[in-house]
Short mmCIF file of C-alpha atoms and ligand atoms in Angstrom, two decimals:
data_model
loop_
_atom_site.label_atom_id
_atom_site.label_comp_id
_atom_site.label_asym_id
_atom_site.label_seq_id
_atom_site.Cartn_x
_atom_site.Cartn_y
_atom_site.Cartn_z
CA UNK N 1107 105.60 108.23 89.78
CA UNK N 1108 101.92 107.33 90.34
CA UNK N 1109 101.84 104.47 93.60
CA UNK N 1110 101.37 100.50 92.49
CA UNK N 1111 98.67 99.37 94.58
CA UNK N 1112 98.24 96.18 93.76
CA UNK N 1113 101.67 94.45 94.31
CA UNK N 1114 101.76 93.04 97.77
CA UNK N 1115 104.06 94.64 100.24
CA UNK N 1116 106.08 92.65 103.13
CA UNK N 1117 108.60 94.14 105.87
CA UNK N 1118 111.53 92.10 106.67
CA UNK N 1119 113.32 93.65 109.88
CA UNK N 1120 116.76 93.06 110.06
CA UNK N 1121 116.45 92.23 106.39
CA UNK N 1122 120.46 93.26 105.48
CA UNK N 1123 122.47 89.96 106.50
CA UNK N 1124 121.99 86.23 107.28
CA UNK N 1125 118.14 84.71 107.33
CA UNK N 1126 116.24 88.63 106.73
CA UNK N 1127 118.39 89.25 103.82
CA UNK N 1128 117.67 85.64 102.51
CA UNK N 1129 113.97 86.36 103.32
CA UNK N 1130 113.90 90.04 101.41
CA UNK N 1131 115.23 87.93 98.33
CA UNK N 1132 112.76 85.05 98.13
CA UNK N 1133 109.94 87.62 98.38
CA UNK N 1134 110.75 89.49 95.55
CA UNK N 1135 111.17 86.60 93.45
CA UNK N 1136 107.61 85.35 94.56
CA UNK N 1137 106.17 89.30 93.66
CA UNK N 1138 106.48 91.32 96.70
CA UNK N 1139 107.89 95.00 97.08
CA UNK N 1140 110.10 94.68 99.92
CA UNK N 1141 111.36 97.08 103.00
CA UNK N 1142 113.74 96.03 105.17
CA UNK N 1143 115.34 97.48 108.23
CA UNK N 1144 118.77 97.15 109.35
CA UNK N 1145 120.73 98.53 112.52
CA UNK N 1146 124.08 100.12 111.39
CA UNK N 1147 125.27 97.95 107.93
CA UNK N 1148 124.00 100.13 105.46
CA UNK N 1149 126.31 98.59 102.84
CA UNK N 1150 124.87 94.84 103.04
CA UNK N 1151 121.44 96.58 103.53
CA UNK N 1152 121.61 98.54 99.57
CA UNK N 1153 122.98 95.72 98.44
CA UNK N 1154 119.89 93.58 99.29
CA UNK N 1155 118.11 96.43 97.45
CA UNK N 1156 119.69 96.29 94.82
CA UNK N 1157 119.42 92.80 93.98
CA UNK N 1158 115.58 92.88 94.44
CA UNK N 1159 115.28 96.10 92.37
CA UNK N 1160 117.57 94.67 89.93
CA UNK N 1161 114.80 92.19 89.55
CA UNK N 1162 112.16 94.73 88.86
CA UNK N 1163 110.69 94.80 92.44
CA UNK N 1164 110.58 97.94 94.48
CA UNK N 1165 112.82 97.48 97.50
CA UNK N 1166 113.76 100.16 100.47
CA UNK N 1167 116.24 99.66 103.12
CA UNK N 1168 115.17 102.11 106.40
CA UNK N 1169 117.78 101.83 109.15
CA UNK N 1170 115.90 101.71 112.39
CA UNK N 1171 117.00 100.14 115.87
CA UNK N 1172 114.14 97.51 116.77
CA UNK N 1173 114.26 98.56 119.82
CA UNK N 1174 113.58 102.07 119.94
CA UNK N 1175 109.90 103.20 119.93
CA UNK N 1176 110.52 106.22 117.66
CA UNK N 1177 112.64 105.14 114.98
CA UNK N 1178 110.23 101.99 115.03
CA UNK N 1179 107.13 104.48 114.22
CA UNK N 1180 109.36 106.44 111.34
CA UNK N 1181 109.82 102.59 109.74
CA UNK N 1182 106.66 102.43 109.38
CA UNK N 1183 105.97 105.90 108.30
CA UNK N 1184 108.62 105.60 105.73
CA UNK N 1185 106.71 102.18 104.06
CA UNK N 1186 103.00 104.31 104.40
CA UNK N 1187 104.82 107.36 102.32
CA UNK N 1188 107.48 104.68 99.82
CA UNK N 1189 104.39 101.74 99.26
CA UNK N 1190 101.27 103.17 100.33
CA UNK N 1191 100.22 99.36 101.82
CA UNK N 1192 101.69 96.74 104.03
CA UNK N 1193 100.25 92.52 103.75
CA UNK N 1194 103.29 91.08 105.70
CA UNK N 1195 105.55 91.66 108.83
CA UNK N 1196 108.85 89.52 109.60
CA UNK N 1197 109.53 89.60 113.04
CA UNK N 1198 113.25 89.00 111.99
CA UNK N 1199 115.66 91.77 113.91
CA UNK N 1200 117.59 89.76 116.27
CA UNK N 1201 120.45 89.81 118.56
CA UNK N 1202 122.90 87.66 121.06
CA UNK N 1203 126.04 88.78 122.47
CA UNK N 1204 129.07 87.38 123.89
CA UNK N 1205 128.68 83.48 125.23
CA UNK N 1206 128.86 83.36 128.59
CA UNK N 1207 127.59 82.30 131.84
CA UNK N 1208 124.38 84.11 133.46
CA UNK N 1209 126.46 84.99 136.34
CA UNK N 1210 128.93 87.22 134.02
CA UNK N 1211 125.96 88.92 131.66
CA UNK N 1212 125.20 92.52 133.14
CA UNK N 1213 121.88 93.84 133.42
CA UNK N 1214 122.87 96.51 130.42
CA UNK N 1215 123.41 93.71 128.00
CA UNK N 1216 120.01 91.88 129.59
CA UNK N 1217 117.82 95.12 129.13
CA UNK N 1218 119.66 95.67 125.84
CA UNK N 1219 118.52 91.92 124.32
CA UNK N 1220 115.27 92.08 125.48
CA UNK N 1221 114.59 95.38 123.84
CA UNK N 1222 115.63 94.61 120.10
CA UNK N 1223 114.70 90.57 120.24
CA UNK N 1224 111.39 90.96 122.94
CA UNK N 1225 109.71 94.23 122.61
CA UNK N 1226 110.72 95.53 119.24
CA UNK N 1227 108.64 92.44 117.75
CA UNK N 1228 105.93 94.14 119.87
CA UNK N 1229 106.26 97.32 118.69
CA UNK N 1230 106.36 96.41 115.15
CA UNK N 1231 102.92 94.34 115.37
CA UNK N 1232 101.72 97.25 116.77
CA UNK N 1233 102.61 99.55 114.06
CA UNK N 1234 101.24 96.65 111.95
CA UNK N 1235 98.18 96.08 113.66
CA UNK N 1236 96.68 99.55 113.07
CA UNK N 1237 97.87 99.33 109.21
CA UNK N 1238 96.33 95.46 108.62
CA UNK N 1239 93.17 95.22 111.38
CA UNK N 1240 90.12 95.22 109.89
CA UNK N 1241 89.29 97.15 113.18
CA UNK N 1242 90.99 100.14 111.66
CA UNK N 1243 89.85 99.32 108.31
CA UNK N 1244 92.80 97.33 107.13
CA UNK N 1245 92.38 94.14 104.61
CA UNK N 1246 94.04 91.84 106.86
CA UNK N 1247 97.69 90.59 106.96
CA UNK N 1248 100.55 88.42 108.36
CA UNK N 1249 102.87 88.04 111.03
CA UNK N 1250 105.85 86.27 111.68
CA UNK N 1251 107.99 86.20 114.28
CA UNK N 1252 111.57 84.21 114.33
CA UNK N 1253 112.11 82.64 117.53
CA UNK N 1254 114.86 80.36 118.25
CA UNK N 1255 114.79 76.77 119.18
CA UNK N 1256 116.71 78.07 121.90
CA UNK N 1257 113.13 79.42 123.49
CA UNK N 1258 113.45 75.40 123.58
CA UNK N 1259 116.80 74.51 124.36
CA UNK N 1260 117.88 77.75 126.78
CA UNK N 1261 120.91 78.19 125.58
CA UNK N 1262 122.55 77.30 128.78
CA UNK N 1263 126.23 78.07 129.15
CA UNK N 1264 125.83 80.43 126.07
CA UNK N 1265 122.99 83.26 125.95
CA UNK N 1266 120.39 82.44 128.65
CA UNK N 1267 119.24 86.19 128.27
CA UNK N 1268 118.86 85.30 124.24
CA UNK N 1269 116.85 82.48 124.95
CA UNK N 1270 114.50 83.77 127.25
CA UNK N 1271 114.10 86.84 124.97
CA UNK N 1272 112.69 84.60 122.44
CA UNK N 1273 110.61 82.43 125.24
CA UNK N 1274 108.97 85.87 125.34
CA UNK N 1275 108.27 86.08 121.77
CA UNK N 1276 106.88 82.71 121.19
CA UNK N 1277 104.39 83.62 124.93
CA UNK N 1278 103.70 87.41 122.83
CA UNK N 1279 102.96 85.41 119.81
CA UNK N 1280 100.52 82.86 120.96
CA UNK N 1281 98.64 86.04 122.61
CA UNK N 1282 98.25 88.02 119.89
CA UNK N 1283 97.72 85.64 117.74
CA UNK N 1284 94.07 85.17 119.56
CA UNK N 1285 93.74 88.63 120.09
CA UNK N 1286 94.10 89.70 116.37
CA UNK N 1287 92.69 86.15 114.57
CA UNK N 1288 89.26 87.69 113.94
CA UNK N 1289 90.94 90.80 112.33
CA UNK N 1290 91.95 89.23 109.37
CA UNK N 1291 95.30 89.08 110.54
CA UNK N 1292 97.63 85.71 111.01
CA UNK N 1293 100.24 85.16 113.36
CA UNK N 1294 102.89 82.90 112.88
CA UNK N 1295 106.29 82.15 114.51
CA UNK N 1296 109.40 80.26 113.24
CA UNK N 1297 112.17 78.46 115.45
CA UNK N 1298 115.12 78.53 113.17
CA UNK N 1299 117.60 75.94 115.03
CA UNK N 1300 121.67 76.05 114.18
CA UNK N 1301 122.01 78.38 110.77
CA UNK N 1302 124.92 79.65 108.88
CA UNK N 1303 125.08 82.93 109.35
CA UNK N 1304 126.89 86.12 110.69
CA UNK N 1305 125.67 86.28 113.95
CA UNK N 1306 127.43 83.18 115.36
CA UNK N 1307 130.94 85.93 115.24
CA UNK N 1308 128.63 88.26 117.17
CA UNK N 1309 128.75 85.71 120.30
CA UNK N 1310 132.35 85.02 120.03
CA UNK N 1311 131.89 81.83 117.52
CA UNK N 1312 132.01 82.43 113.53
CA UNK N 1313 132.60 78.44 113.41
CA UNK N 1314 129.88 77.81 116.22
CA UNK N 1315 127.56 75.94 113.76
CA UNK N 1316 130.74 73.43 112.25
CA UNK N 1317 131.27 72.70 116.48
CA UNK N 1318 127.45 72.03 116.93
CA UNK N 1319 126.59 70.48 113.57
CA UNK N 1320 126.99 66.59 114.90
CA UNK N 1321 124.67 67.73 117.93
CA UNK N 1322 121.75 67.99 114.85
CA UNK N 1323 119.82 65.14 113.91
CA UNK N 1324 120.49 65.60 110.67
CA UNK N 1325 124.15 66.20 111.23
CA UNK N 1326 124.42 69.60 109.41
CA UNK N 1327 123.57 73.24 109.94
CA UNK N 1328 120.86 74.80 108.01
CA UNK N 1329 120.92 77.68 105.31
CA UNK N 1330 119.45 80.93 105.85
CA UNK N 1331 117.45 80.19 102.39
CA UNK N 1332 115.76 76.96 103.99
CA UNK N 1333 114.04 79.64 106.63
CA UNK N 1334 113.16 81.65 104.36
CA UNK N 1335 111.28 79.65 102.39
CA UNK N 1336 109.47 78.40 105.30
CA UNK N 1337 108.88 82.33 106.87
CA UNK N 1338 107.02 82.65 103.26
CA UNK N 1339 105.54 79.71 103.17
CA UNK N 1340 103.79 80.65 106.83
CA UNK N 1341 102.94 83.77 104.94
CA UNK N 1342 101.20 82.69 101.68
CA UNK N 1343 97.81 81.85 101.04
CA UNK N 1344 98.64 78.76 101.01
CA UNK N 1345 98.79 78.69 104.64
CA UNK N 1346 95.29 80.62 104.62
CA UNK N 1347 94.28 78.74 107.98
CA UNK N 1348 97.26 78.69 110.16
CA UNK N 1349 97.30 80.99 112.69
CA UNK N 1350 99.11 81.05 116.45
CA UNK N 1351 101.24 77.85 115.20
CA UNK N 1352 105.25 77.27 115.42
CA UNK N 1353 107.48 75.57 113.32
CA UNK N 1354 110.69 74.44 113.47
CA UNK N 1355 113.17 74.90 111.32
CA UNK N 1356 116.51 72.96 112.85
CA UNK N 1357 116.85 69.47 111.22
CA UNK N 1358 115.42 67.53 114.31
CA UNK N 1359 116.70 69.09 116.96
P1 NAP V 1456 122.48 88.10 111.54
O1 NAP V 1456 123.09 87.40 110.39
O2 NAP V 1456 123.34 88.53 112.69
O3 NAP V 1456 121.67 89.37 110.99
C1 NAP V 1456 120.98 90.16 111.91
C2 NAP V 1456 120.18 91.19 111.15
O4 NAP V 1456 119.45 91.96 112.13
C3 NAP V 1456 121.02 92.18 110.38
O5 NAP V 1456 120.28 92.57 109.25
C4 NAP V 1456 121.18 93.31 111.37
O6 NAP V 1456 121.43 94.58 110.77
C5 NAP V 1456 119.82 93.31 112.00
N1 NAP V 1456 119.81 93.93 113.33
C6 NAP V 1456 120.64 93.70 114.37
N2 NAP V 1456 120.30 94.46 115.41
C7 NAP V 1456 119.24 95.20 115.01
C8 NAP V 1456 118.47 96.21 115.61
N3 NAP V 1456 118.71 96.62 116.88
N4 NAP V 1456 117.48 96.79 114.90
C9 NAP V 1456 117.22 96.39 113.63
N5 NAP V 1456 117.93 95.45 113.00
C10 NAP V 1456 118.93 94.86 113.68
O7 NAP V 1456 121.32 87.21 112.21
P2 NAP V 1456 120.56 85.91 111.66
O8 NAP V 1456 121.35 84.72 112.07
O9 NAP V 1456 120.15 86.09 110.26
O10 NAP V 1456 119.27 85.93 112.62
C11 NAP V 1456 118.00 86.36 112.16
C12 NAP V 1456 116.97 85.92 113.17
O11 NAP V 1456 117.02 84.48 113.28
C13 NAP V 1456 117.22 86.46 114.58
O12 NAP V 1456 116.00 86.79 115.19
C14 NAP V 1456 117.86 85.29 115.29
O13 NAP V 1456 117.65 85.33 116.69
C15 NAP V 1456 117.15 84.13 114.63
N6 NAP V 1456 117.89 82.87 114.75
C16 NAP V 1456 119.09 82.71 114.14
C17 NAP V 1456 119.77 81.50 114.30
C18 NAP V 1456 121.10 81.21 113.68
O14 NAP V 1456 121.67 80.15 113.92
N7 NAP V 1456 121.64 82.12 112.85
C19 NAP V 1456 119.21 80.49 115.08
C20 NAP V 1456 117.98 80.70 115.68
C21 NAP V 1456 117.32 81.90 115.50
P3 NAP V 1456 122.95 95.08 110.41
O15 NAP V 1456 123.34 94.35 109.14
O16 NAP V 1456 122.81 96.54 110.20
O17 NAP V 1456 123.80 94.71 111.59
#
């Protein structure tokens, strides 16, 4: 099958479940081939495929832990060899684990956060980079990262180590932003605040968002679609000169 060159192509990590799955579908409906990466749900992941290529987009699901160097470079290598072109990276892979207090998180599970929700980001702009920099004779791209308003709020009492993970991210961000601006690349970075999703069970909370909603000024939680459309807002041309900007996506708070 000869390679379509011409249809835009975006990578979603963490594209299976919750706000990256939401994310993979909204860009196929508004004409992108899709790749998203996923850590061990490979069922949710085709399924996400198969609703964009049910649509008549191309879509690929490459499982790859975000923070491991290696399988980071075969995502990548797997998009050059499936697509042949890359316009947009979400930053979207992210993690928390069990709410607690700092004094009971151990320095595995500190290490662990930092590596998928801190330094994979990093690893995947990098990958990026040399694909999109005009430097390297690239035509330019996007970049957005999902942040937290916990880089904000700090999570106290919850995920300190989550929240600083993503203070990291936003300080990465802002940096490369500058460094790349002139490369025809954009950098971007989203604070989703409380959102109904899966990851809430994966600190100990499924109902976490119900508990918090009154907290919100606009007294309800926030759908993983309403990111979404605001990650591809950040990345359309319609947004041709943002760059190194965040917005918030958490109904006031
Ligand atoms: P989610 O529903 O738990 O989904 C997480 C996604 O990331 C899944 O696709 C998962 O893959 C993937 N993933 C997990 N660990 C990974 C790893 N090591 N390598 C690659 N992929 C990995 O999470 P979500 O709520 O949609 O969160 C998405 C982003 O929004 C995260 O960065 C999160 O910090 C941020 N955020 C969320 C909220 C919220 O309230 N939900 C609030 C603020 C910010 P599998 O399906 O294979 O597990």
């Amino acid at each position: 099958m000869a390679m379509d060159t011409e249809t835009p192509v975006i990578l979603i990590t963490g594209g299976s479940r919750g706000v990256g799955a939401a994310t993979a579908r909204l860009a196929a409906a508004k004409g992108y081939d899709v790749a998203i990466s996923y850590a061990s749900n490979e069922h949710a992941a085709l399924a996400v495929v198969d609703d964009i290529t049910g649509t008549g987009r191309r879509a690929i699901a490459v499982r790859a832990d975000n923070g491991d160097p290696d399988q980071v470079a075969a995502l990548f290598a797997e998009i050059d060899r499936r697509f042949g072109r890359l316009d947009v990276l979400v930053n979207n892979a992210g993690i928390i684990a069990r709410q607690s207090r700092l004094e009971d998180v151990d320095f595995q599970r500190m290490q662990r956060i930092f590596a998928v929700n801190a330094i994979g980001p990093m690893l995947c702009a990098q990958q990026a980079t040399r694909r999109m920099s005009s430097r390297y004779g690239g035509n330019g791209g996007v970049v957005i990262n999902v942040s937290s308003a916990s880089a904000r709020l700090g999570s106290p009492n919850e995920y300190v180590d989550y929240a600083a993970s993503k203070g990291a991210l936003e300080t990465f961000s802002t940096g490369f932003a500058k460094e790349v601006a002139r490369d025809g690349i954009r950098v971007a970075c989203v604070r989703p605040g409380h959102i109904y999703t899966e990851m809430h069970a994966s600190g100990g909370e499924p109902g976490r968002v119900d508990r918090v909603k009154d907290t919100i000024p606009m007294g309800r939680g926030g759908q993983p679609e309403e990111v979404a459309a605001a990650i591809l807002w950040l990345a359309s041309k319609e947004a041709s000169f943002i760059t190194n900007t965040f917005l918030d996506v958490t109904g006031g708070k």
